[in-house]
Amino acid sequence: MTDAPPEPPSGLRALLPDLAPWRASRDFRRLWFSGLISNFGSFLTFVALPVQLKELTGSAAAVGAIGAVELVPLVVFGLYGGALADAWDKRKLIVWTEVGQGLLSAALLLNALLPTPAIWPLYVVAALSSALVSVQRPALDSLWPRIVAHDHLPAAAALNSFRWTLGGVAGPALAGVVVAYAGLGWAYGADLLTFVVSVVLVVRIAASPASHEAAKPSLKAIAEGARYAWSRKELLGTYAVDLAAMFLAMPLAVLPFLADELDAEWSLGLMYASVSLGALLVSVTSGWTSRIHRHGRLVVLSAALWGLAIAAAGLAGNVWLVLLFLTVAGGADMVSGVFRAAMWNQTIPDELRGRLAGIELLSYSVGPTVGQVRSGGFAAWWGVRTSVWSGGLLCVGAVGLLALCLPKLMTYDVRTNEHAIRLREQREAATQAST
């Protein structure tokens, strides 16, 4: 007679985050804390950099151009970074890119301390930072499935989202106060300190060498990953939906001007923080995500809700309503992110994980990057609020069209998907062989 399976949690416990990955993996805990600390500092710079450009230029287009200078490094190094993640030790890649990010924060700090800060270093640092992030993220994203059990990956995605949103809420909210009352130098200096602490934590996790089946970094290896992604229409759906949502409805570049237009300059930090607050609210009630199996449907529905909420924020004339709708948008984006990560981590083979993570990076980074250019350009031509609400409505239409064109995304079920079943069996066999 076998023991009956444990009953699923009910009531409030059913909403609380699943801590199984946290309890089971020491490396997960170290990497989680490292990400929390560095993300906190990065969000300080995320707010400070456009504010400094606004102060130096007074131009919405100049602020939106941050996205333009980030785009090429993002595309080039995202794809090549994925190949590096498959061929090199993932821990070493993460450590050295964290060091590089810290040096860039130091450069921003030195420039901010000049009597007359220069404009061009802001764009140079933005481009170099984009390159380093593009190399790091595939290594980081492909490392999680190695240090977390297969069935714990949705819970790990939710916990990672919670980590990101903690920094996203506290960082922008604090940045608004720090920049206004202490100065830009303090924001950049705090970011530098967080990278130092992060490196100390990451060097303590176990080495993660390349799989013996991984290809060497090359254009051929990148093309192999692209062919695999193209063959998986449900994965293509996750990439396309997120790309459309972020390109069409990402308003962050124009938030400084929206705050001015609403005569609420004090609300800028809260606007940035509201998006992360919505994500945080989803994260702390993410227990339900481990019991969802049709991940593709949730990706589509949450992306459509993101667009509706952004449109409502653009149409609202009251700053408190704007903050409310931005919070709803952030929560919807977090739901989409959790289930996209679950689909990626539970179905992609280890030897291709880095290259597919590079493609994933493009899907969730190119959209916001180019979206900054779109929103800044639309704001310059037709007005700030029109830029925001029109992008939201275009997002809803695009997501609906993609759902019709990619039916495999809507029918995806982790219990029956052949790729998820194969990977689960491989992980179980590897676990049994090691015991």
PDB file of N, CA, C and O in Angstrom, residues 335-385:
ATOM      1  N   VAL A 335       2.235  37.800 -14.823  1.00  0.00           N
ATOM      2  CA  VAL A 335       1.591  36.515 -15.115  1.00  0.00           C
ATOM      3  C   VAL A 335       2.120  35.955 -16.429  1.00  0.00           C
ATOM      4  O   VAL A 335       2.472  34.775 -16.534  1.00  0.00           O
ATOM      5  N   SER A 336       2.191  36.802 -17.435  1.00  0.00           N
ATOM      6  CA  SER A 336       2.732  36.369 -18.724  1.00  0.00           C
ATOM      7  C   SER A 336       4.164  35.863 -18.571  1.00  0.00           C
ATOM      8  O   SER A 336       4.530  34.820 -19.120  1.00  0.00           O
ATOM      9  N   GLY A 337       4.983  36.592 -17.811  1.00  0.00           N
ATOM     10  CA  GLY A 337       6.379  36.202 -17.647  1.00  0.00           C
ATOM     11  C   GLY A 337       6.550  34.872 -16.942  1.00  0.00           C
ATOM     12  O   GLY A 337       7.412  34.060 -17.318  1.00  0.00           O
ATOM     13  N   VAL A 338       5.743  34.617 -15.919  1.00  0.00           N
ATOM     14  CA  VAL A 338       5.842  33.354 -15.183  1.00  0.00           C
ATOM     15  C   VAL A 338       5.563  32.172 -16.099  1.00  0.00           C
ATOM     16  O   VAL A 338       6.302  31.174 -16.106  1.00  0.00           O
ATOM     17  N   PHE A 339       4.517  32.263 -16.901  1.00  0.00           N
ATOM     18  CA  PHE A 339       4.144  31.120 -17.725  1.00  0.00           C
ATOM     19  C   PHE A 339       5.014  31.004 -18.971  1.00  0.00           C
ATOM     20  O   PHE A 339       5.226  29.894 -19.473  1.00  0.00           O
ATOM     21  N   ARG A 340       5.551  32.114 -19.480  1.00  0.00           N
ATOM     22  CA  ARG A 340       6.533  31.996 -20.558  1.00  0.00           C
ATOM     23  C   ARG A 340       7.769  31.259 -20.051  1.00  0.00           C
ATOM     24  O   ARG A 340       8.288  30.350 -20.718  1.00  0.00           O
ATOM     25  N   ALA A 341       8.257  31.649 -18.875  1.00  0.00           N
ATOM     26  CA  ALA A 341       9.451  30.995 -18.316  1.00  0.00           C
ATOM     27  C   ALA A 341       9.198  29.519 -18.053  1.00  0.00           C
ATOM     28  O   ALA A 341      10.084  28.677 -18.275  1.00  0.00           O
ATOM     29  N   ALA A 342       8.010  29.184 -17.567  1.00  0.00           N
ATOM     30  CA  ALA A 342       7.699  27.776 -17.307  1.00  0.00           C
ATOM     31  C   ALA A 342       7.738  26.971 -18.605  1.00  0.00           C
ATOM     32  O   ALA A 342       8.285  25.858 -18.645  1.00  0.00           O
ATOM     33  N   MET A 343       7.158  27.500 -19.670  1.00  0.00           N
ATOM     34  CA  MET A 343       7.174  26.785 -20.953  1.00  0.00           C
ATOM     35  C   MET A 343       8.588  26.612 -21.473  1.00  0.00           C
ATOM     36  O   MET A 343       8.957  25.530 -21.965  1.00  0.00           O
ATOM     37  N   TRP A 344       9.409  27.649 -21.357  1.00  0.00           N
ATOM     38  CA  TRP A 344      10.784  27.550 -21.835  1.00  0.00           C
ATOM     39  C   TRP A 344      11.585  26.536 -21.019  1.00  0.00           C
ATOM     40  O   TRP A 344      12.248  25.651 -21.561  1.00  0.00           O
ATOM     41  N   ASN A 345      11.522  26.661 -19.699  1.00  0.00           N
ATOM     42  CA  ASN A 345      12.382  25.847 -18.844  1.00  0.00           C
ATOM     43  C   ASN A 345      11.972  24.382 -18.800  1.00  0.00           C
ATOM     44  O   ASN A 345      12.812  23.512 -18.546  1.00  0.00           O
ATOM     45  N   GLN A 346      10.705  24.096 -19.042  1.00  0.00           N
ATOM     46  CA  GLN A 346      10.237  22.714 -18.937  1.00  0.00           C
ATOM     47  C   GLN A 346      10.231  21.963 -20.259  1.00  0.00           C
ATOM     48  O   GLN A 346       9.875  20.788 -20.285  1.00  0.00           O
ATOM     49  N   THR A 347      10.643  22.606 -21.359  1.00  0.00           N
ATOM     50  CA  THR A 347      10.554  21.919 -22.657  1.00  0.00           C
ATOM     51  C   THR A 347      11.817  21.998 -23.503  1.00  0.00           C
ATOM     52  O   THR A 347      11.909  21.289 -24.511  1.00  0.00           O
ATOM     53  N   ILE A 348      12.793  22.823 -23.151  1.00  0.00           N
ATOM     54  CA  ILE A 348      13.965  23.019 -24.017  1.00  0.00           C
ATOM     55  C   ILE A 348      15.132  22.164 -23.526  1.00  0.00           C
ATOM     56  O   ILE A 348      15.484  22.210 -22.336  1.00  0.00           O
ATOM     57  N   PRO A 349      15.773  21.368 -24.395  1.00  0.00           N
ATOM     58  CA  PRO A 349      16.890  20.510 -23.980  1.00  0.00           C
ATOM     59  C   PRO A 349      18.068  21.332 -23.448  1.00  0.00           C
ATOM     60  O   PRO A 349      18.312  22.459 -23.883  1.00  0.00           O
ATOM     61  N   ASP A 350      18.837  20.726 -22.534  1.00  0.00           N
ATOM     62  CA  ASP A 350      19.934  21.438 -21.879  1.00  0.00           C
ATOM     63  C   ASP A 350      20.988  21.904 -22.875  1.00  0.00           C
ATOM     64  O   ASP A 350      21.522  23.011 -22.750  1.00  0.00           O
ATOM     65  N   GLU A 351      21.295  21.086 -23.891  1.00  0.00           N
ATOM     66  CA  GLU A 351      22.359  21.447 -24.824  1.00  0.00           C
ATOM     67  C   GLU A 351      21.984  22.620 -25.724  1.00  0.00           C
ATOM     68  O   GLU A 351      22.841  23.215 -26.367  1.00  0.00           O
ATOM     69  N   LEU A 352      20.694  22.969 -25.771  1.00  0.00           N
ATOM     70  CA  LEU A 352      20.236  24.115 -26.568  1.00  0.00           C
ATOM     71  C   LEU A 352      19.768  25.266 -25.691  1.00  0.00           C
ATOM     72  O   LEU A 352      19.361  26.314 -26.206  1.00  0.00           O
ATOM     73  N   ARG A 353      19.838  25.094 -24.391  1.00  0.00           N
ATOM     74  CA  ARG A 353      19.189  26.033 -23.485  1.00  0.00           C
ATOM     75  C   ARG A 353      19.761  27.442 -23.594  1.00  0.00           C
ATOM     76  O   ARG A 353      19.024  28.431 -23.570  1.00  0.00           O
ATOM     77  N   GLY A 354      21.076  27.572 -23.706  1.00  0.00           N
ATOM     78  CA  GLY A 354      21.671  28.898 -23.794  1.00  0.00           C
ATOM     79  C   GLY A 354      21.258  29.624 -25.056  1.00  0.00           C
ATOM     80  O   GLY A 354      20.894  30.810 -25.024  1.00  0.00           O
ATOM     81  N   ARG A 355      21.305  28.919 -26.207  1.00  0.00           N
ATOM     82  CA  ARG A 355      20.947  29.579 -27.460  1.00  0.00           C
ATOM     83  C   ARG A 355      19.467  29.966 -27.492  1.00  0.00           C
ATOM     84  O   ARG A 355      19.105  31.039 -27.994  1.00  0.00           O
ATOM     85  N   LEU A 356      18.616  29.113 -26.963  1.00  0.00           N
ATOM     86  CA  LEU A 356      17.199  29.466 -26.897  1.00  0.00           C
ATOM     87  C   LEU A 356      16.966  30.590 -25.892  1.00  0.00           C
ATOM     88  O   LEU A 356      16.084  31.431 -26.088  1.00  0.00           O
ATOM     89  N   ALA A 357      17.777  30.611 -24.829  1.00  0.00           N
ATOM     90  CA  ALA A 357      17.669  31.724 -23.881  1.00  0.00           C
ATOM     91  C   ALA A 357      18.073  33.033 -24.546  1.00  0.00           C
ATOM     92  O   ALA A 357      17.537  34.097 -24.210  1.00  0.00           O
ATOM     93  N   GLY A 358      19.034  32.977 -25.487  1.00  0.00           N
ATOM     94  CA  GLY A 358      19.395  34.172 -26.236  1.00  0.00           C
ATOM     95  C   GLY A 358      18.244  34.669 -27.085  1.00  0.00           C
ATOM     96  O   GLY A 358      17.996  35.882 -27.178  1.00  0.00           O
ATOM     97  N   ILE A 359      17.510  33.747 -27.704  1.00  0.00           N
ATOM     98  CA  ILE A 359      16.335  34.136 -28.480  1.00  0.00           C
ATOM     99  C   ILE A 359      15.252  34.683 -27.557  1.00  0.00           C
ATOM    100  O   ILE A 359      14.576  35.675 -27.879  1.00  0.00           O
ATOM    101  N   GLU A 360      15.079  34.046 -26.404  1.00  0.00           N
ATOM    102  CA  GLU A 360      14.118  34.543 -25.424  1.00  0.00           C
ATOM    103  C   GLU A 360      14.465  35.964 -24.995  1.00  0.00           C
ATOM    104  O   GLU A 360      13.595  36.831 -24.836  1.00  0.00           O
ATOM    105  N   LEU A 361      15.762  36.193 -24.800  1.00  0.00           N
ATOM    106  CA  LEU A 361      16.210  37.527 -24.403  1.00  0.00           C
ATOM    107  C   LEU A 361      15.769  38.565 -25.427  1.00  0.00           C
ATOM    108  O   LEU A 361      15.303  39.656 -25.065  1.00  0.00           O
ATOM    109  N   LEU A 362      15.906  38.222 -26.705  1.00  0.00           N
ATOM    110  CA  LEU A 362      15.473  39.161 -27.733  1.00  0.00           C
ATOM    111  C   LEU A 362      13.976  39.395 -27.649  1.00  0.00           C
ATOM    112  O   LEU A 362      13.494  40.523 -27.826  1.00  0.00           O
ATOM    113  N   SER A 363      13.206  38.348 -27.376  1.00  0.00           N
ATOM    114  CA  SER A 363      11.750  38.494 -27.361  1.00  0.00           C
ATOM    115  C   SER A 363      11.283  39.404 -26.243  1.00  0.00           C
ATOM    116  O   SER A 363      10.350  40.180 -26.415  1.00  0.00           O
ATOM    117  N   TYR A 364      11.928  39.304 -25.054  1.00  0.00           N
ATOM    118  CA  TYR A 364      11.440  40.142 -23.955  1.00  0.00           C
ATOM    119  C   TYR A 364      12.280  41.392 -23.729  1.00  0.00           C
ATOM    120  O   TYR A 364      11.969  42.194 -22.844  1.00  0.00           O
ATOM    121  N   SER A 365      13.338  41.596 -24.541  1.00  0.00           N
ATOM    122  CA  SER A 365      14.159  42.799 -24.387  1.00  0.00           C
ATOM    123  C   SER A 365      14.101  43.720 -25.594  1.00  0.00           C
ATOM    124  O   SER A 365      14.089  44.939 -25.436  1.00  0.00           O
ATOM    125  N   VAL A 366      14.090  43.157 -26.793  1.00  0.00           N
ATOM    126  CA  VAL A 366      14.015  44.001 -27.979  1.00  0.00           C
ATOM    127  C   VAL A 366      12.705  44.778 -27.986  1.00  0.00           C
ATOM    128  O   VAL A 366      12.667  45.961 -28.325  1.00  0.00           O
ATOM    129  N   GLY A 367      11.621  44.112 -27.572  1.00  0.00           N
ATOM    130  CA  GLY A 367      10.330  44.790 -27.543  1.00  0.00           C
ATOM    131  C   GLY A 367      10.345  46.051 -26.698  1.00  0.00           C
ATOM    132  O   GLY A 367      10.006  47.143 -27.195  1.00  0.00           O
ATOM    133  N   PRO A 368      10.727  45.972 -25.414  1.00  0.00           N
ATOM    134  CA  PRO A 368      10.798  47.190 -24.611  1.00  0.00           C
ATOM    135  C   PRO A 368      11.804  48.203 -25.139  1.00  0.00           C
ATOM    136  O   PRO A 368      11.572  49.412 -25.058  1.00  0.00           O
ATOM    137  N   THR A 369      12.931  47.726 -25.679  1.00  0.00           N
ATOM    138  CA  THR A 369      13.961  48.637 -26.170  1.00  0.00           C
ATOM    139  C   THR A 369      13.451  49.444 -27.361  1.00  0.00           C
ATOM    140  O   THR A 369      13.526  50.678 -27.395  1.00  0.00           O
ATOM    141  N   VAL A 370      12.908  48.750 -28.364  1.00  0.00           N
ATOM    142  CA  VAL A 370      12.350  49.444 -29.518  1.00  0.00           C
ATOM    143  C   VAL A 370      11.084  50.197 -29.118  1.00  0.00           C
ATOM    144  O   VAL A 370      10.763  51.252 -29.667  1.00  0.00           O
ATOM    145  N   GLY A 371      10.363  49.642 -28.130  1.00  0.00           N
ATOM    146  CA  GLY A 371       9.160  50.307 -27.659  1.00  0.00           C
ATOM    147  C   GLY A 371       9.443  51.682 -27.085  1.00  0.00           C
ATOM    148  O   GLY A 371       8.600  52.593 -27.179  1.00  0.00           O
ATOM    149  N   GLN A 372      10.617  51.859 -26.481  1.00  0.00           N
ATOM    150  CA  GLN A 372      10.985  53.189 -25.997  1.00  0.00           C
ATOM    151  C   GLN A 372      11.113  54.183 -27.148  1.00  0.00           C
ATOM    152  O   GLN A 372      10.688  55.342 -27.039  1.00  0.00           O
ATOM    153  N   VAL A 373      11.688  53.711 -28.260  1.00  0.00           N
ATOM    154  CA  VAL A 373      11.809  54.579 -29.431  1.00  0.00           C
ATOM    155  C   VAL A 373      10.418  54.905 -29.975  1.00  0.00           C
ATOM    156  O   VAL A 373      10.115  56.057 -30.311  1.00  0.00           O
ATOM    157  N   ARG A 374       9.547  53.879 -30.060  1.00  0.00           N
ATOM    158  CA  ARG A 374       8.189  54.107 -30.562  1.00  0.00           C
ATOM    159  C   ARG A 374       7.428  55.096 -29.693  1.00  0.00           C
ATOM    160  O   ARG A 374       6.838  56.066 -30.181  1.00  0.00           O
ATOM    161  N   SER A 375       7.447  54.864 -28.375  1.00  0.00           N
ATOM    162  CA  SER A 375       6.673  55.728 -27.490  1.00  0.00           C
ATOM    163  C   SER A 375       7.233  57.148 -27.477  1.00  0.00           C
ATOM    164  O   SER A 375       6.471  58.120 -27.469  1.00  0.00           O
ATOM    165  N   GLY A 376       8.569  57.292 -27.505  1.00  0.00           N
ATOM    166  CA  GLY A 376       9.164  58.620 -27.545  1.00  0.00           C
ATOM    167  C   GLY A 376       8.854  59.350 -28.840  1.00  0.00           C
ATOM    168  O   GLY A 376       8.528  60.543 -28.840  1.00  0.00           O
ATOM    169  N   GLY A 377       8.900  58.631 -29.973  1.00  0.00           N
ATOM    170  CA  GLY A 377       8.583  59.245 -31.257  1.00  0.00           C
ATOM    171  C   GLY A 377       7.121  59.648 -31.358  1.00  0.00           C
ATOM    172  O   GLY A 377       6.793  60.754 -31.806  1.00  0.00           O
ATOM    173  N   PHE A 378       6.219  58.745 -30.926  1.00  0.00           N
ATOM    174  CA  PHE A 378       4.793  59.064 -30.955  1.00  0.00           C
ATOM    175  C   PHE A 378       4.489  60.260 -30.056  1.00  0.00           C
ATOM    176  O   PHE A 378       3.661  61.109 -30.388  1.00  0.00           O
ATOM    177  N   ALA A 379       5.162  60.305 -28.911  1.00  0.00           N
ATOM    178  CA  ALA A 379       4.924  61.418 -27.989  1.00  0.00           C
ATOM    179  C   ALA A 379       5.367  62.741 -28.603  1.00  0.00           C
ATOM    180  O   ALA A 379       4.703  63.771 -28.435  1.00  0.00           O
ATOM    181  N   ALA A 380       6.481  62.717 -29.326  1.00  0.00           N
ATOM    182  CA  ALA A 380       6.966  63.946 -29.960  1.00  0.00           C
ATOM    183  C   ALA A 380       6.046  64.410 -31.078  1.00  0.00           C
ATOM    184  O   ALA A 380       5.880  65.616 -31.309  1.00  0.00           O
ATOM    185  N   TRP A 381       5.413  63.446 -31.770  1.00  0.00           N
ATOM    186  CA  TRP A 381       4.574  63.798 -32.906  1.00  0.00           C
ATOM    187  C   TRP A 381       3.128  64.101 -32.512  1.00  0.00           C
ATOM    188  O   TRP A 381       2.535  65.058 -32.980  1.00  0.00           O
ATOM    189  N   TRP A 382       2.557  63.263 -31.652  1.00  0.00           N
ATOM    190  CA  TRP A 382       1.109  63.341 -31.396  1.00  0.00           C
ATOM    191  C   TRP A 382       0.745  63.580 -29.933  1.00  0.00           C
ATOM    192  O   TRP A 382      -0.422  63.629 -29.592  1.00  0.00           O
ATOM    193  N   GLY A 383       1.739  63.674 -29.066  1.00  0.00           N
ATOM    194  CA  GLY A 383       1.448  63.933 -27.668  1.00  0.00           C
ATOM    195  C   GLY A 383       1.701  62.719 -26.793  1.00  0.00           C
ATOM    196  O   GLY A 383       1.612  61.573 -27.246  1.00  0.00           O
ATOM    197  N   VAL A 384       2.004  62.983 -25.536  1.00  0.00           N
ATOM    198  CA  VAL A 384       2.392  61.923 -24.609  1.00  0.00           C
ATOM    199  C   VAL A 384       1.245  60.955 -24.359  1.00  0.00           C
ATOM    200  O   VAL A 384       1.392  59.733 -24.466  1.00  0.00           O
ATOM    201  N   ARG A 385       0.088  61.458 -24.000  1.00  0.00           N
ATOM    202  CA  ARG A 385      -1.019  60.570 -23.646  1.00  0.00           C
ATOM    203  C   ARG A 385      -1.504  59.769 -24.855  1.00  0.00           C
ATOM    204  O   ARG A 385      -1.857  58.594 -24.723  1.00  0.00           O
TER     205      ARG A 385
END
